[in-house]
């Protein structure tokens, strides 16, 4: 699969509300206003979408891989009602102290997306709300875009890793319009 137009998204704080804990049931998955419409907008404009998300709740034995997949299935069902689609969801099940290669800010999830989808993410947009998203994007050669709303966005906005102001947005729809208008 050759994808020249692909965007990678973080999940919590970008697509759904970050609960400052874990989304452990599909009922806890609350889309941020216009986020599902934004993914559909990207799709309609020729972009494929992938997700890269840290989910330490698995290694912490809070939920299982199967329970996480049910949450992702629910997210994709909600997205389908807007005509949108996610090509692939890469997730890291490890805790921060596991020293794995997949947990952002390391780039293993981005490498996995490249491997599964057969695409290079170099110079592609990676949208996140945390400093770890920005660092992973920079380190992998992506163009990080920051969603500055939410509990982590403001901290990332004030960090030394903040992208240029023209790459900082209030929500996923703003970022998606920027991508479409600048591609």
Backbone as JSON Lines, residues from 0, in Angstrom:
{"i":0,"aa":"X","n":[0.86,-1.17,0.0],"ca":[0.0,0.0,0.0],"c":[0.9,1.23,0.0]}
{"i":1,"aa":"X","n":[0.85,2.0,-1.04],"ca":[1.62,3.24,-1.04],"c":[0.68,4.39,-0.69]}
{"i":2,"aa":"X","n":[1.04,5.06,0.37],"ca":[0.23,6.18,0.84],"c":[1.08,7.43,0.83]}
{"i":3,"aa":"X","n":[0.76,8.35,-0.04],"ca":[1.51,9.59,-0.03],"c":[0.86,10.6,0.9]}
{"i":4,"aa":"X","n":[-0.42,10.42,1.14],"ca":[-1.14,11.35,2.01],"c":[-1.65,10.59,3.24]}
{"i":5,"aa":"X","n":[-0.88,10.68,4.31],"ca":[-1.25,10.01,5.56],"c":[-0.99,10.96,6.72]}
{"i":6,"aa":"X","n":[-1.85,10.91,7.71],"ca":[-1.73,11.7,8.93],"c":[-1.79,10.73,10.1]}
{"i":7,"aa":"X","n":[-0.92,10.94,11.09],"ca":[-0.92,10.12,12.29],"c":[-1.47,10.96,13.44]}
{"i":8,"aa":"X","n":[-2.35,10.36,14.22],"ca":[-2.96,11.04,15.37],"c":[-2.66,10.3,16.65]}
{"i":9,"aa":"X","n":[-2.46,11.05,17.71],"ca":[-2.53,10.5,19.05],"c":[-4.02,10.28,19.32]}
{"i":10,"aa":"X","n":[-4.37,9.5,20.32],"ca":[-5.79,9.26,20.6],"c":[-6.31,10.16,21.72]}
{"i":11,"aa":"X","n":[-5.9,9.89,22.95],"ca":[-6.44,10.62,24.1],"c":[-6.0,12.08,24.06]}
{"i":12,"aa":"X","n":[-6.96,12.99,24.1],"ca":[-6.67,14.41,24.05],"c":[-6.71,14.98,22.64]}
{"i":13,"aa":"X","n":[-6.77,14.1,21.65],"ca":[-6.85,14.54,20.24],"c":[-8.17,14.08,19.64]}
{"i":14,"aa":"X","n":[-8.47,12.78,19.77],"ca":[-9.73,12.23,19.24],"c":[-10.79,12.22,20.33]}
{"i":15,"aa":"X","n":[-10.41,11.74,21.5],"ca":[-11.36,11.64,22.62],"c":[-10.84,12.43,23.81]}
{"i":16,"aa":"X","n":[-11.76,12.74,24.71],"ca":[-11.39,13.49,25.91],"c":[-10.41,12.68,26.73]}
{"i":17,"aa":"X","n":[-9.35,13.34,27.17],"ca":[-8.38,12.71,28.05],"c":[-8.95,12.75,29.45]}
{"i":18,"aa":"X","n":[-9.18,11.58,30.01],"ca":[-9.81,11.48,31.33],"c":[-8.82,11.64,32.47]}
{"i":19,"aa":"X","n":[-7.54,11.83,32.14],"ca":[-6.46,11.9,33.13],"c":[-6.32,10.58,33.88]}
{"i":20,"aa":"X","n":[-6.94,9.59,33.38],"ca":[-6.8,8.2,33.81],"c":[-6.92,7.41,32.52]}
{"i":21,"aa":"X","n":[-7.44,6.22,32.56],"ca":[-7.54,5.41,31.35],"c":[-8.98,5.27,30.89]}
{"i":22,"aa":"X","n":[-9.15,5.22,29.59],"ca":[-10.43,4.84,29.01],"c":[-10.45,3.32,29.08]}
{"i":23,"aa":"X","n":[-11.31,2.77,29.95],"ca":[-11.3,1.33,30.17],"c":[-12.55,0.63,29.65]}
{"i":24,"aa":"X","n":[-13.54,1.43,29.25],"ca":[-14.78,0.86,28.69],"c":[-15.2,1.74,27.52]}
{"i":25,"aa":"X","n":[-15.91,1.16,26.59],"ca":[-16.32,1.96,25.43],"c":[-17.2,3.13,25.85]}
{"i":26,"aa":"X","n":[-17.92,2.98,26.96],"ca":[-18.77,4.07,27.45],"c":[-17.95,5.26,27.93]}
{"i":27,"aa":"X","n":[-16.67,5.03,28.24],"ca":[-15.79,6.1,28.69],"c":[-15.12,6.84,27.53]}
{"i":28,"aa":"X","n":[-15.29,6.31,26.34],"ca":[-14.7,6.94,25.16],"c":[-15.64,8.07,24.72]}
{"i":29,"aa":"X","n":[-15.23,9.3,24.98],"ca":[-16.06,10.47,24.68],"c":[-15.33,11.29,23.62]}
{"i":30,"aa":"X","n":[-15.83,11.27,22.37],"ca":[-15.15,12.04,21.32],"c":[-15.14,13.53,21.65]}
{"i":31,"aa":"X","n":[-14.02,14.17,21.36],"ca":[-13.93,15.62,21.46],"c":[-14.78,16.2,20.34]}
{"i":32,"aa":"X","n":[-15.44,17.31,20.61],"ca":[-16.31,17.94,19.62],"c":[-15.57,18.11,18.28]}
{"i":33,"aa":"X","n":[-16.19,17.63,17.24],"ca":[-15.72,17.72,15.85],"c":[-14.51,16.84,15.52]}
{"i":34,"aa":"X","n":[-14.03,16.02,16.45],"ca":[-12.85,15.2,16.14],"c":[-13.17,14.11,15.12]}
{"i":35,"aa":"X","n":[-14.32,13.47,15.26],"ca":[-14.68,12.42,14.3],"c":[-14.97,13.03,12.93]}
{"i":36,"aa":"X","n":[-15.59,14.19,12.93],"ca":[-15.84,14.9,11.68],"c":[-14.51,15.3,11.02]}
{"i":37,"aa":"X","n":[-13.51,15.66,11.84],"ca":[-12.2,16.05,11.32],"c":[-11.52,14.87,10.62]}
{"i":38,"aa":"X","n":[-11.61,13.69,11.2],"ca":[-11.02,12.51,10.55],"c":[-11.72,12.23,9.24]}
{"i":39,"aa":"X","n":[-13.04,12.32,9.24],"ca":[-13.8,12.13,8.01],"c":[-13.42,13.18,6.96]}
{"i":40,"aa":"X","n":[-13.23,14.42,7.41],"ca":[-12.81,15.51,6.52],"c":[-11.46,15.18,5.87]}
{"i":41,"aa":"X","n":[-10.52,14.7,6.67],"ca":[-9.23,14.29,6.12],"c":[-9.41,13.19,5.08]}
{"i":42,"aa":"X","n":[-10.22,12.18,5.42],"ca":[-10.46,11.07,4.49],"c":[-11.05,11.58,3.18]}
{"i":43,"aa":"X","n":[-12.05,12.43,3.27],"ca":[-12.71,12.96,2.05],"c":[-11.74,13.76,1.18]}
{"i":44,"aa":"X","n":[-10.69,14.27,1.79],"ca":[-9.69,15.03,1.05],"c":[-8.46,14.21,0.7]}
{"i":45,"aa":"X","n":[-8.63,12.89,0.71],"ca":[-7.6,11.99,0.2],"c":[-6.57,11.53,1.21]}
{"i":46,"aa":"X","n":[-6.76,11.86,2.48],"ca":[-5.79,11.44,3.49],"c":[-6.23,10.17,4.2]}
{"i":47,"aa":"X","n":[-5.27,9.28,4.39],"ca":[-5.45,8.13,5.25],"c":[-5.05,8.55,6.65]}
{"i":48,"aa":"X","n":[-5.65,7.91,7.65],"ca":[-5.37,8.27,9.04],"c":[-4.94,7.02,9.81]}
{"i":49,"aa":"X","n":[-3.88,7.18,10.59],"ca":[-3.43,6.13,11.5],"c":[-3.36,6.74,12.91]}
{"i":50,"aa":"X","n":[-3.39,5.88,13.92],"ca":[-3.34,6.33,15.31],"c":[-2.15,5.68,15.99]}
{"i":51,"aa":"X","n":[-1.44,6.47,16.81],"ca":[-0.33,5.99,17.63],"c":[-0.63,6.4,19.06]}
{"i":52,"aa":"X","n":[-0.88,5.43,19.95],"ca":[-1.33,5.75,21.3],"c":[-0.63,4.9,22.36]}
{"i":53,"aa":"X","n":[-0.21,5.55,23.44],"ca":[0.33,4.85,24.6],"c":[-0.84,4.35,25.44]}
{"i":54,"aa":"X","n":[-0.84,3.08,25.81],"ca":[-1.91,2.49,26.62],"c":[-1.31,1.59,27.7]}
{"i":55,"aa":"X","n":[-0.63,2.22,28.66],"ca":[0.03,1.48,29.75],"c":[-0.97,0.72,30.61]}
{"i":56,"aa":"X","n":[-2.25,1.02,30.48],"ca":[-3.28,0.33,31.26],"c":[-3.25,-1.18,31.02]}
{"i":57,"aa":"X","n":[-2.68,-1.6,29.91],"ca":[-2.6,-3.05,29.64],"c":[-1.53,-3.69,30.53]}
{"i":58,"aa":"X","n":[-0.32,-3.15,30.52],"ca":[0.73,-3.73,31.37],"c":[0.4,-3.56,32.85]}
{"i":59,"aa":"X","n":[-0.35,-2.53,33.18],"ca":[-0.77,-2.32,34.57],"c":[-1.92,-3.26,34.97]}
{"i":60,"aa":"X","n":[-2.36,-4.1,34.03],"ca":[-3.45,-5.07,34.25],"c":[-4.77,-4.41,34.65]}
{"i":61,"aa":"X","n":[-4.99,-3.21,34.11],"ca":[-6.26,-2.52,34.33],"c":[-7.28,-3.0,33.3]}
{"i":62,"aa":"X","n":[-6.82,-3.15,32.05],"ca":[-7.65,-3.76,31.01],"c":[-6.76,-4.68,30.18]}
{"i":63,"aa":"X","n":[-7.38,-5.53,29.4],"ca":[-6.66,-6.46,28.53],"c":[-6.57,-5.89,27.11]}
{"i":64,"aa":"X","n":[-5.74,-6.51,26.29],"ca":[-5.66,-6.13,24.88],"c":[-7.04,-6.22,24.23]}
{"i":65,"aa":"X","n":[-7.77,-7.28,24.58],"ca":[-9.1,-7.49,24.0],"c":[-10.07,-6.37,24.38]}
{"i":66,"aa":"X","n":[-9.98,-5.92,25.63],"ca":[-10.85,-4.81,26.06],"c":[-10.47,-3.52,25.35]}
{"i":67,"aa":"X","n":[-9.17,-3.29,25.14],"ca":[-8.75,-2.12,24.39],"c":[-9.27,-2.19,22.95]}
{"i":68,"aa":"X","n":[-9.2,-3.37,22.36],"ca":[-9.71,-3.52,20.99],"c":[-11.2,-3.22,20.91]}
{"i":69,"aa":"X","n":[-11.95,-3.57,21.94],"ca":[-13.38,-3.23,21.96],"c":[-13.58,-1.72,21.98]}
{"i":70,"aa":"X","n":[-12.75,-1.02,22.72],"ca":[-12.83,0.45,22.76],"c":[-12.51,1.01,21.38]}
{"i":71,"aa":"X","n":[-11.48,0.47,20.74],"ca":[-11.11,0.94,19.41],"c":[-12.18,0.59,18.38]}
{"i":72,"aa":"X","n":[-12.78,-0.59,18.5],"ca":[-13.89,-0.94,17.61],"c":[-15.03,0.05,17.77]}
{"i":73,"aa":"X","n":[-15.33,0.43,19.01],"ca":[-16.38,1.41,19.28],"c":[-16.04,2.76,18.64]}
{"i":74,"aa":"X","n":[-14.78,3.18,18.79],"ca":[-14.34,4.44,18.19],"c":[-14.53,4.39,16.68]}
{"i":75,"aa":"X","n":[-14.15,3.28,16.07],"ca":[-14.28,3.14,14.61],"c":[-15.74,3.08,14.17]}
{"i":76,"aa":"X","n":[-16.6,2.47,14.97],"ca":[-18.03,2.47,14.65],"c":[-18.59,3.88,14.69]}
{"i":77,"aa":"X","n":[-18.22,4.65,15.71],"ca":[-18.66,6.04,15.8],"c":[-18.15,6.82,14.59]}
{"i":78,"aa":"X","n":[-16.92,6.59,14.22],"ca":[-16.31,7.28,13.1],"c":[-16.99,6.94,11.78]}
{"i":79,"aa":"X","n":[-17.39,5.68,11.62],"ca":[-18.07,5.27,10.38],"c":[-19.36,6.03,10.16]}
{"i":80,"aa":"X","n":[-20.03,6.42,11.24],"ca":[-21.28,7.16,11.09],"c":[-21.03,8.55,10.49]}
{"i":81,"aa":"X","n":[-19.79,9.01,10.5],"ca":[-19.42,10.28,9.87],"c":[-18.73,10.05,8.52]}
{"i":82,"aa":"X","n":[-18.64,8.79,8.12],"ca":[-18.0,8.47,6.85],"c":[-16.48,8.41,6.94]}
{"i":83,"aa":"X","n":[-15.95,8.3,8.14],"ca":[-14.5,8.28,8.32],"c":[-13.96,6.9,8.6]}
{"i":84,"aa":"X","n":[-12.64,6.77,8.45],"ca":[-12.0,5.48,8.64],"c":[-10.57,5.68,9.13]}
{"i":85,"aa":"X","n":[-10.15,4.8,10.03],"ca":[-8.77,4.75,10.48],"c":[-8.14,3.51,9.87]}
{"i":86,"aa":"X","n":[-6.99,3.71,9.22],"ca":[-6.31,2.61,8.52],"c":[-5.68,1.62,9.5]}
{"i":87,"aa":"X","n":[-5.09,2.16,10.57],"ca":[-4.38,1.29,11.5],"c":[-4.21,2.0,12.83]}
{"i":88,"aa":"X","n":[-4.33,1.25,13.92],"ca":[-4.1,1.78,15.26],"c":[-2.93,1.02,15.87]}
{"i":89,"aa":"X","n":[-1.85,1.75,16.14],"ca":[-0.69,1.17,16.81],"c":[-0.74,1.63,18.27]}
{"i":90,"aa":"X","n":[-0.57,0.69,19.19],"ca":[-0.6,1.07,20.6],"c":[0.54,0.41,21.35]}
{"i":91,"aa":"X","n":[1.03,1.15,22.34],"ca":[2.06,0.63,23.24],"c":[1.37,0.21,24.53]}
{"i":92,"aa":"X","n":[1.49,-1.07,24.91],"ca":[0.84,-1.55,26.13],"c":[1.7,-1.39,27.39]}
{"i":93,"aa":"X","n":[2.87,-0.79,27.25],"ca":[3.86,-0.79,28.34],"c":[3.79,0.45,29.22]}
{"i":94,"aa":"X","n":[4.24,0.25,30.47],"ca":[4.37,1.36,31.41],"c":[5.65,2.14,31.1]}
{"i":95,"aa":"X","n":[5.7,3.36,31.59],"ca":[6.84,4.25,31.3],"c":[8.18,3.64,31.71]}
{"i":96,"aa":"X","n":[8.22,2.9,32.81],"ca":[9.5,2.36,33.28],"c":[9.88,1.03,32.63]}
{"i":97,"aa":"X","n":[9.12,0.6,31.65],"ca":[9.42,-0.67,30.97],"c":[10.59,-0.56,30.0]}
{"i":98,"aa":"X","n":[10.93,0.67,29.62],"ca":[12.04,0.91,28.7],"c":[11.86,0.18,27.37]}
{"i":99,"aa":"X","n":[10.64,0.16,26.88],"ca":[10.36,-0.45,25.58],"c":[10.72,0.55,24.48]}
{"i":100,"aa":"X","n":[10.65,0.1,23.25],"ca":[10.94,0.98,22.12],"c":[9.68,1.57,21.5]}
{"i":101,"aa":"X","n":[8.52,1.15,22.0],"ca":[7.29,1.62,21.36],"c":[6.62,2.77,22.1]}
{"i":102,"aa":"X","n":[6.88,2.95,23.36],"ca":[6.19,4.0,24.12],"c":[6.71,5.38,23.71]}
{"i":103,"aa":"X","n":[5.78,6.22,23.28],"ca":[6.18,7.6,22.97],"c":[6.74,8.23,24.24]}
{"i":104,"aa":"X","n":[7.85,8.92,24.17],"ca":[8.4,9.63,23.02],"c":[9.31,8.81,22.1]}
{"i":105,"aa":"X","n":[9.52,7.54,22.37],"ca":[10.27,6.72,21.41],"c":[9.42,6.53,20.16]}
{"i":106,"aa":"X","n":[10.03,6.06,19.1],"ca":[9.36,6.09,17.79],"c":[8.85,4.74,17.3]}
{"i":107,"aa":"X","n":[8.84,3.74,18.17],"ca":[8.43,2.4,17.75],"c":[7.03,2.32,17.16]}
{"i":108,"aa":"X","n":[6.09,3.09,17.69],"ca":[4.72,3.06,17.13],"c":[4.7,3.61,15.72]}
{"i":109,"aa":"X","n":[5.49,4.63,15.46],"ca":[5.54,5.2,14.12],"c":[6.2,4.22,13.15]}
{"i":110,"aa":"X","n":[7.24,3.52,13.63],"ca":[7.87,2.49,12.79],"c":[6.88,1.36,12.48]}
{"i":111,"aa":"X","n":[6.07,1.0,13.48],"ca":[5.08,-0.06,13.28],"c":[4.05,0.35,12.23]}
{"i":112,"aa":"X","n":[3.6,1.6,12.29],"ca":[2.65,2.09,11.29],"c":[3.28,2.02,9.9]}
{"i":113,"aa":"X","n":[4.53,2.44,9.79],"ca":[5.23,2.36,8.5],"c":[5.29,0.93,7.99]}
{"i":114,"aa":"X","n":[5.63,0.02,8.89],"ca":[5.78,-1.39,8.53],"c":[4.44,-1.99,8.07]}
{"i":115,"aa":"X","n":[3.4,-1.76,8.84],"ca":[2.09,-2.36,8.54],"c":[1.48,-1.75,7.28]}
{"i":116,"aa":"X","n":[1.61,-0.44,7.13],"ca":[0.97,0.23,5.99],"c":[1.88,0.39,4.78]}
{"i":117,"aa":"X","n":[3.15,0.05,4.94],"ca":[4.08,0.15,3.82],"c":[4.27,1.57,3.34]}
{"i":118,"aa":"X","n":[4.48,2.48,4.27],"ca":[4.58,3.9,3.96],"c":[5.68,4.52,4.8]}
{"i":119,"aa":"X","n":[6.27,5.58,4.32],"ca":[7.2,6.37,5.12],"c":[6.43,7.51,5.76]}
{"i":120,"aa":"X","n":[6.7,7.74,7.03],"ca":[6.07,8.86,7.74],"c":[6.97,10.09,7.77]}
{"i":121,"aa":"X","n":[8.12,10.02,7.11],"ca":[9.01,11.17,7.06],"c":[8.28,12.33,6.39]}
{"i":122,"aa":"X","n":[8.31,13.47,7.03],"ca":[7.67,14.7,6.56],"c":[6.15,14.63,6.53]}
{"i":123,"aa":"X","n":[5.57,13.64,7.21],"ca":[4.11,13.54,7.32],"c":[3.68,14.14,8.67]}
{"i":124,"aa":"X","n":[2.46,14.59,8.73],"ca":[1.95,15.22,9.95],"c":[1.64,14.19,11.04]}
{"i":125,"aa":"X","n":[2.06,14.52,12.25],"ca":[1.74,13.73,13.44],"c":[1.11,14.69,14.44]}
{"i":126,"aa":"X","n":[-0.15,14.48,14.76],"ca":[-0.91,15.38,15.6],"c":[-1.04,14.81,17.01]}
{"i":127,"aa":"X","n":[-0.6,15.59,18.0],"ca":[-0.68,15.14,19.38],"c":[-0.92,16.31,20.32]}
{"i":128,"aa":"X","n":[-1.1,15.97,21.58],"ca":[-1.35,17.0,22.59],"c":[-0.34,16.95,23.74]}
{"i":129,"aa":"X","n":[0.62,16.06,23.66],"ca":[1.59,15.9,24.74],"c":[3.0,16.12,24.23]}
{"i":130,"aa":"X","n":[3.89,16.48,25.14],"ca":[5.3,16.65,24.79],"c":[5.84,15.35,24.2]}
{"i":131,"aa":"X","n":[5.43,14.2,24.74],"ca":[5.92,12.91,24.22],"c":[5.53,12.71,22.76]}
{"i":132,"aa":"X","n":[4.36,13.21,22.35],"ca":[3.95,13.12,20.94],"c":[4.87,13.98,20.07]}
{"i":133,"aa":"X","n":[5.12,15.2,20.54],"ca":[5.96,16.11,19.78],"c":[7.36,15.56,19.59]}
{"i":134,"aa":"X","n":[7.94,15.04,20.68],"ca":[9.3,14.49,20.6],"c":[9.34,13.29,19.66]}
{"i":135,"aa":"X","n":[8.37,12.4,19.77],"ca":[8.32,11.24,18.87],"c":[8.23,11.7,17.41]}
{"i":136,"aa":"X","n":[7.4,12.68,17.17],"ca":[7.26,13.2,15.81],"c":[8.56,13.78,15.29]}
{"i":137,"aa":"X","n":[9.17,14.66,16.08],"ca":[10.46,15.25,15.66],"c":[11.5,14.17,15.43]}
{"i":138,"aa":"X","n":[11.64,13.25,16.39],"ca":[12.68,12.23,16.31],"c":[12.5,11.29,15.13]}
{"i":139,"aa":"X","n":[11.28,11.14,14.66],"ca":[11.02,10.24,13.53],"c":[11.02,10.96,12.19]}
{"i":140,"aa":"X","n":[11.15,12.28,12.23],"ca":[11.17,13.03,10.98],"c":[9.79,13.45,10.5]}
{"i":141,"aa":"X","n":[8.81,13.38,11.39],"ca":[7.45,13.84,11.06],"c":[7.38,15.36,11.27]}
{"i":142,"aa":"X","n":[6.24,15.92,10.89],"ca":[5.95,17.32,11.16],"c":[4.92,17.34,12.28]}
{"i":143,"aa":"X","n":[5.35,17.62,13.52],"ca":[4.41,17.6,14.64],"c":[3.45,18.79,14.61]}
{"i":144,"aa":"X","n":[2.19,18.51,14.86],"ca":[1.18,19.53,15.05],"c":[0.64,19.34,16.47]}
{"i":145,"aa":"X","n":[0.45,20.45,17.18],"ca":[0.01,20.39,18.57],"c":[-1.45,20.78,18.7]}
{"i":146,"aa":"X","n":[-2.2,19.95,19.4],"ca":[-3.55,20.31,19.85],"c":[-3.34,20.86,21.25]}
{"i":147,"aa":"X","n":[-3.55,22.17,21.41],"ca":[-3.16,22.81,22.67],"c":[-4.26,22.84,23.72]}
{"i":148,"aa":"X","n":[-5.46,22.46,23.36],"ca":[-6.52,22.38,24.38],"c":[-6.38,21.1,25.16]}
{"i":149,"aa":"X","n":[-7.08,21.01,26.26],"ca":[-7.03,19.79,27.06],"c":[-5.99,19.88,28.14]}
{"i":150,"aa":"X","n":[-5.95,18.87,28.98],"ca":[-5.1,18.91,30.18],"c":[-3.6,18.93,29.9]}
{"i":151,"aa":"X","n":[-3.16,18.39,28.78],"ca":[-1.72,18.33,28.49],"c":[-1.29,19.33,27.42]}
{"i":152,"aa":"X","n":[-2.22,19.77,26.62],"ca":[-1.89,20.65,25.5],"c":[-1.24,21.95,25.9]}
{"i":153,"aa":"X","n":[-1.73,22.56,26.96],"ca":[-1.17,23.85,27.39],"c":[0.26,23.68,27.89]}
{"i":154,"aa":"X","n":[0.53,22.56,28.57],"ca":[1.89,22.28,29.05],"c":[2.83,22.1,27.85]}
{"i":155,"aa":"X","n":[2.37,21.36,26.85],"ca":[3.18,21.14,25.64],"c":[3.38,22.46,24.89]}
{"i":156,"aa":"X","n":[2.36,23.31,24.9],"ca":[2.42,24.6,24.21],"c":[3.5,25.49,24.84]}
{"i":157,"aa":"X","n":[3.7,25.36,26.14],"ca":[4.69,26.17,26.85],"c":[6.06,25.51,26.91]}
{"i":158,"aa":"X","n":[6.18,24.31,26.34],"ca":[7.44,23.57,26.43],"c":[8.43,24.0,25.35]}
{"i":159,"aa":"X","n":[9.69,23.64,25.55],"ca":[10.72,23.93,24.55],"c":[10.51,23.11,23.28]}
{"i":160,"aa":"X","n":[9.67,22.08,23.35],"ca":[9.4,21.22,22.2],"c":[8.22,21.68,21.36]}
{"i":161,"aa":"X","n":[7.6,22.78,21.75],"ca":[6.43,23.29,21.03],"c":[6.8,23.59,19.59]}
{"i":162,"aa":"X","n":[5.97,23.15,18.65],"ca":[6.24,23.49,17.26],"c":[5.97,24.98,17.01]}
{"i":163,"aa":"X","n":[6.32,25.49,15.83],"ca":[6.01,26.89,15.51],"c":[4.52,27.17,15.7]}
{"i":164,"aa":"X","n":[4.19,28.41,16.03],"ca":[2.8,28.76,16.32],"c":[1.82,28.36,15.22]}
{"i":165,"aa":"X","n":[2.26,28.42,13.97],"ca":[1.35,28.05,12.87],"c":[1.06,26.55,12.84]}
{"i":166,"aa":"X","n":[1.74,25.79,13.71],"ca":[1.49,24.35,13.84],"c":[0.82,24.01,15.16]}
{"i":167,"aa":"X","n":[0.18,25.0,15.79],"ca":[-0.53,24.8,17.06],"c":[-2.0,25.16,16.86]}
{"i":168,"aa":"X","n":[-2.88,24.27,17.32],"ca":[-4.31,24.4,17.03],"c":[-5.14,24.13,18.27]}
{"i":169,"aa":"X","n":[-6.37,24.62,18.25],"ca":[-7.3,24.4,19.36],"c":[-7.89,23.01,19.35]}
{"i":170,"aa":"X","n":[-8.05,22.42,18.16],"ca":[-8.67,21.1,18.07],"c":[-8.27,20.42,16.77]}
{"i":171,"aa":"X","n":[-8.7,19.19,16.63],"ca":[-8.34,18.38,15.47],"c":[-8.93,18.94,14.18]}
{"i":172,"aa":"X","n":[-10.1,19.54,14.23],"ca":[-10.68,20.11,13.01],"c":[-9.83,21.26,12.5]}
{"i":173,"aa":"X","n":[-9.38,22.13,13.39],"ca":[-8.49,23.22,12.95],"c":[-7.23,22.66,12.3]}
{"i":174,"aa":"X","n":[-6.63,21.67,12.93],"ca":[-5.41,21.06,12.4],"c":[-5.68,20.39,11.05]}
{"i":175,"aa":"X","n":[-6.82,19.73,10.93],"ca":[-7.17,19.03,9.68],"c":[-7.38,20.02,8.55]}
{"i":176,"aa":"X","n":[-8.01,21.14,8.82],"ca":[-8.18,22.18,7.77],"c":[-6.84,22.74,7.35]}
{"i":177,"aa":"X","n":[-5.94,22.93,8.3],"ca":[-4.59,23.39,7.98],"c":[-3.9,22.39,7.05]}
{"i":178,"aa":"X","n":[-3.98,21.12,7.37],"ca":[-3.33,20.08,6.55],"c":[-3.88,20.08,5.14]}
{"i":179,"aa":"X","n":[-5.19,20.09,5.01],"ca":[-5.83,20.05,3.69],"c":[-5.45,21.3,2.87]}
{"i":180,"aa":"X","n":[-5.45,22.44,3.53],"ca":[-5.15,23.69,2.83],"c":[-3.68,23.87,2.5]}
{"i":181,"aa":"X","n":[-2.81,23.08,3.12],"ca":[-1.37,23.23,2.9],"c":[-0.74,21.99,2.25]}
{"i":182,"aa":"X","n":[-1.56,21.2,1.6],"ca":[-1.04,19.98,0.95],"c":[-1.24,20.03,-0.54]}
